[in-house]
N, CA, C and O of each residue as an XYZ file, in Angstrom:
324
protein
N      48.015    -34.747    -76.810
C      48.818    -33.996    -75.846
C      47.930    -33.555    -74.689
O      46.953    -32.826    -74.860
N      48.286    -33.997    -73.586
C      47.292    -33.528    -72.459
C      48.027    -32.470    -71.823
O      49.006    -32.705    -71.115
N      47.465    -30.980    -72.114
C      47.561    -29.968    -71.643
C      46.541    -29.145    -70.938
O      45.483    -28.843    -71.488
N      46.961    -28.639    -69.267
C      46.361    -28.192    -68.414
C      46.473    -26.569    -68.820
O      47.534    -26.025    -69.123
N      45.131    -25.886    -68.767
C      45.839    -24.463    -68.609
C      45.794    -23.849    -67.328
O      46.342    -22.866    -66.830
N      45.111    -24.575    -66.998
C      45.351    -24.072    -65.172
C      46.569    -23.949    -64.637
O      46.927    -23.055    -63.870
N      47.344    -25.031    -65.121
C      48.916    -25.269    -63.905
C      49.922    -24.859    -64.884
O      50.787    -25.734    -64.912
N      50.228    -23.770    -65.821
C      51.038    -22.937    -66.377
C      51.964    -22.744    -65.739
O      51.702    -22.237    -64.648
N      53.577    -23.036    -66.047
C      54.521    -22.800    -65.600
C      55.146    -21.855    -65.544
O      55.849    -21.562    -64.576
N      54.942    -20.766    -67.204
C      55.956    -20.221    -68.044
C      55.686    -18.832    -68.421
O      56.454    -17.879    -68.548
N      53.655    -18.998    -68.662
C      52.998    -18.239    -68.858
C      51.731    -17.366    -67.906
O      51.117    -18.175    -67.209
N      51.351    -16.273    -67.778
C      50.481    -15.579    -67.110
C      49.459    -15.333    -67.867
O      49.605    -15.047    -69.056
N      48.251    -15.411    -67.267
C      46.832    -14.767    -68.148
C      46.560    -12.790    -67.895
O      45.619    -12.382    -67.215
N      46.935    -12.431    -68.150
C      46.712    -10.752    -68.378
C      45.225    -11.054    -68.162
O      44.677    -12.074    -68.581
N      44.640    -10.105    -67.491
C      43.406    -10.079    -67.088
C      42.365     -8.913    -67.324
O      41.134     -8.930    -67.324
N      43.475     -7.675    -67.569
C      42.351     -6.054    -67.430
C      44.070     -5.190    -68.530
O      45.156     -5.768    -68.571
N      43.884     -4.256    -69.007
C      44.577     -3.260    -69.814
C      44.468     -3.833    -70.946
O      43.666     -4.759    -71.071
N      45.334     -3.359    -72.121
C      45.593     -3.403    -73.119
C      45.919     -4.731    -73.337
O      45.081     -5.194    -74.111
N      46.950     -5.777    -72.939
C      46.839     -6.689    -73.404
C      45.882     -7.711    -72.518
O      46.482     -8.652    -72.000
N      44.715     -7.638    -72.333
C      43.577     -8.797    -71.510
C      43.225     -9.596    -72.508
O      42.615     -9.307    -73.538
N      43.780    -10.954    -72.032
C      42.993    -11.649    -72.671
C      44.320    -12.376    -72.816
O      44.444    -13.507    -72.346
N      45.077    -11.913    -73.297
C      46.870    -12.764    -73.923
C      47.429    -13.137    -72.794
O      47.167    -12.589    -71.723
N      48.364    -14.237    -72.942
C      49.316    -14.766    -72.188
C      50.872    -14.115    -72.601
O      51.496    -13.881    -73.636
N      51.059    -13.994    -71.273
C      52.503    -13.290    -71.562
C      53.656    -14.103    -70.333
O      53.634    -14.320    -69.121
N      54.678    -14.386    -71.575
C      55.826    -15.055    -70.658
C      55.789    -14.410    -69.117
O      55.657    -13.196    -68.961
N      55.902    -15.217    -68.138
C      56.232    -15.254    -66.932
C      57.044    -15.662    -66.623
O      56.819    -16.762    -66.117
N      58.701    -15.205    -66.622
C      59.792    -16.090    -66.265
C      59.949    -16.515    -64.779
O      59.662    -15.819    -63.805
N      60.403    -17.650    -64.769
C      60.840    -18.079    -63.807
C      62.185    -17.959    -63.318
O      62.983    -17.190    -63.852
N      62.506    -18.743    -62.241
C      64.370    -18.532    -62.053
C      65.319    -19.453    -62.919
O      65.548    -20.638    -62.677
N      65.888    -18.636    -64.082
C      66.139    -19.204    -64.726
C      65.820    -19.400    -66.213
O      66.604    -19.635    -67.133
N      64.808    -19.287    -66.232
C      63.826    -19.668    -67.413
C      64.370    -18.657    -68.503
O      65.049    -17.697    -68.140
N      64.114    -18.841    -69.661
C      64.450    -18.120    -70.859
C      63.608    -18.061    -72.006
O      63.231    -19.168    -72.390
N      63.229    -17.131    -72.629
C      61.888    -17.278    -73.719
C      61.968    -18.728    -74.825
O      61.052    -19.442    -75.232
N      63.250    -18.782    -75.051
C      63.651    -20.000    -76.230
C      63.659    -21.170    -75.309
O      63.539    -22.170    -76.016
N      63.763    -21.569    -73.794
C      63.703    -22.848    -73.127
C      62.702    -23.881    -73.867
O      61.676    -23.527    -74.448
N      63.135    -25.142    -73.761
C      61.980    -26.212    -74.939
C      60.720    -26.057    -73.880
O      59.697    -25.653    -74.433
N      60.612    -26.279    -72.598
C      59.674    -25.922    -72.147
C      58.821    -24.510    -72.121
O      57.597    -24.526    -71.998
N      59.279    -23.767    -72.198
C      58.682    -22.245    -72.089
C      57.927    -22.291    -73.903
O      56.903    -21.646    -74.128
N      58.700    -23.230    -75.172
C      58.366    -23.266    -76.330
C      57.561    -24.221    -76.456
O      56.987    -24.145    -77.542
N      57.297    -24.949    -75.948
C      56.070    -26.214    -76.112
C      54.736    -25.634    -75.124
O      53.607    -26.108    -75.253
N      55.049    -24.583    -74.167
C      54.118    -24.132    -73.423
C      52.997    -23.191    -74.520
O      51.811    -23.363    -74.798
N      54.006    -22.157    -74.954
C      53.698    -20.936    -75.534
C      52.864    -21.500    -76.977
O      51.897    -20.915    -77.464
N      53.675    -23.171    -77.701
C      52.879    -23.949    -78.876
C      51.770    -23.865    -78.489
O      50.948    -23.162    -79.077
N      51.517    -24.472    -77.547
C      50.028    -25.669    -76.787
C      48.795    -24.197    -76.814
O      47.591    -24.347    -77.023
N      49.334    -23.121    -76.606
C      48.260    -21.749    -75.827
C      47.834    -21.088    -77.347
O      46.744    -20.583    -77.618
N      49.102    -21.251    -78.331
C      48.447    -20.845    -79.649
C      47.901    -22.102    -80.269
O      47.336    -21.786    -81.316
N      47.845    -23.211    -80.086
C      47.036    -23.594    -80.723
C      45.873    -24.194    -80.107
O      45.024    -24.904    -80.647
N      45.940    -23.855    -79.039
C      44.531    -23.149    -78.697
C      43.640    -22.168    -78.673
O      42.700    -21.994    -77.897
N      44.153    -21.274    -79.961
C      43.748    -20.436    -80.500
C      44.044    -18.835    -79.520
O      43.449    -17.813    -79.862
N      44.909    -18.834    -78.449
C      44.734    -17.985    -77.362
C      46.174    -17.174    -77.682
O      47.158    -17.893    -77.859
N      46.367    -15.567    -77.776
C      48.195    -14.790    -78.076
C      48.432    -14.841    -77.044
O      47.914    -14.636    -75.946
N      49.637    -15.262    -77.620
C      51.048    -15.193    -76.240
C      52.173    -14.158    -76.624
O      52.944    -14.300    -77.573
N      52.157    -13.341    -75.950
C      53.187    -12.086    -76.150
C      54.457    -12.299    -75.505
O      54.541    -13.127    -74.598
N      55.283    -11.745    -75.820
C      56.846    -11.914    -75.380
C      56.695    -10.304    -74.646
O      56.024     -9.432    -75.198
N      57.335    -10.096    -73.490
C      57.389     -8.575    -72.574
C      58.628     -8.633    -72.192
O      59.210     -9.483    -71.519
N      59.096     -7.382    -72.808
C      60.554     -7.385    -71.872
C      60.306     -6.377    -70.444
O      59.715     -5.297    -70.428
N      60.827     -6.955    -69.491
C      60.406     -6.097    -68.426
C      61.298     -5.017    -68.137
O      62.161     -5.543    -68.839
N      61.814     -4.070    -67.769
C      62.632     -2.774    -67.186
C      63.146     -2.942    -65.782
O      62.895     -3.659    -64.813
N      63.916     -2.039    -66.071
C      64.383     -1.858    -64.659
C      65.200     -2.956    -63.611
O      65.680     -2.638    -62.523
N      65.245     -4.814    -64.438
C      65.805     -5.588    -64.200
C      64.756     -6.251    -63.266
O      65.080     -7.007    -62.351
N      63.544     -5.931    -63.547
C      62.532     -6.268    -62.674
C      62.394     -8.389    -63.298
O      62.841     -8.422    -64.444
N      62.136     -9.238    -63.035
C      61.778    -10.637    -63.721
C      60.051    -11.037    -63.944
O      59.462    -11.617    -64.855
N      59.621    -10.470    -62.748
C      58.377    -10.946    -62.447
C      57.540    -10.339    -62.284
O      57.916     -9.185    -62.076
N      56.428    -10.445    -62.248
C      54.869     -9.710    -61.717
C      54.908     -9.368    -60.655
O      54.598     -8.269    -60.195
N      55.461    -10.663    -59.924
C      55.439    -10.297    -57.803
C      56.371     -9.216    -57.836
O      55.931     -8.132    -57.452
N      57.990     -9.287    -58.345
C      58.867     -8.298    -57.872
C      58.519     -7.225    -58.547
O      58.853     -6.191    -57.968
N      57.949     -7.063    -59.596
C      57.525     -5.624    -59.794
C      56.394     -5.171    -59.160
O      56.176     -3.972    -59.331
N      55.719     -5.688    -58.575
C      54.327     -5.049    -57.575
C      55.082     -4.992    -56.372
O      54.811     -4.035    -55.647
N      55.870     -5.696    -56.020
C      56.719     -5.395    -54.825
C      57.316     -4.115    -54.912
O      56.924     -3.256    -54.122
N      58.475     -3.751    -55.995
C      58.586     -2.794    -55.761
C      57.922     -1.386    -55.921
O      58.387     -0.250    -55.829
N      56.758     -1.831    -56.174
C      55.712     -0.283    -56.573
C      55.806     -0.298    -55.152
O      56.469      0.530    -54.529
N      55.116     -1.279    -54.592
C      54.963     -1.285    -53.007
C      55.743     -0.179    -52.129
O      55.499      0.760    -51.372
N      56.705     -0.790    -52.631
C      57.887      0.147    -51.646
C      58.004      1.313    -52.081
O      58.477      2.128    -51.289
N      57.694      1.703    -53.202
C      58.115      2.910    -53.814
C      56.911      3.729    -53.283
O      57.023      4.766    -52.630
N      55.825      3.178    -53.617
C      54.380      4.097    -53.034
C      54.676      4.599    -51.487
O      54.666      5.765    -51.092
N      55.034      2.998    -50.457
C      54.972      3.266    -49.246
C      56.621      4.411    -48.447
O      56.924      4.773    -47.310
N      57.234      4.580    -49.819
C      58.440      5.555    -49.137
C      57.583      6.738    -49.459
O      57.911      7.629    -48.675
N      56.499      7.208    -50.370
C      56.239      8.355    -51.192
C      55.213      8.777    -49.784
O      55.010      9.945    -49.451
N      54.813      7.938    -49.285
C      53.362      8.679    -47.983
C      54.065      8.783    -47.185
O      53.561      9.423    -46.263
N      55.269      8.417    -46.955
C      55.961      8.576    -45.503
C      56.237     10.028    -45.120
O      56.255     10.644    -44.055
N      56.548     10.489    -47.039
C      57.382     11.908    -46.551
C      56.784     13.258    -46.548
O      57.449     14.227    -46.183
């Protein structure tokens, strides 16, 4: 099976907190934890010996970008006032 971990579709590398080091679903548009792709991704990373965590996110947030986005906005309404 020739698997890249560089060009990850499905999954994110956590880098610094509590979970560093694990891959954690990164959905896409669309995407769903049980998709055969998101499940052959998440196979390939454990058996490469590396955890992959499942995160439910809040607030209806999907992603990494839209939730740093909205800190963004939330920080930049908080100095305004």
């Amino acid at each position: 099976m020739n698997f890249d971990i560089n060009a990850l579709k499905h999954h994110q590398l956590v880098e610094d907190g509590q979970l560093e080091g694990c891959y954690i679903h990164q959905p896409a548009q669309g995407s769903q934890p049980d998709d055969k792709a998101v499940l052959a991704e998440r196979q390939a990373l454990e058996k490469m010996g590396y955890k992959v965590v499942q995160v439910q996110a809040k607030g209806g947030v999907t992603t990494f970008a839209e939730a740093m986005q909205m800190l963004v906005k939330k920080t930049d309404n908080q100095s305004k006032e």
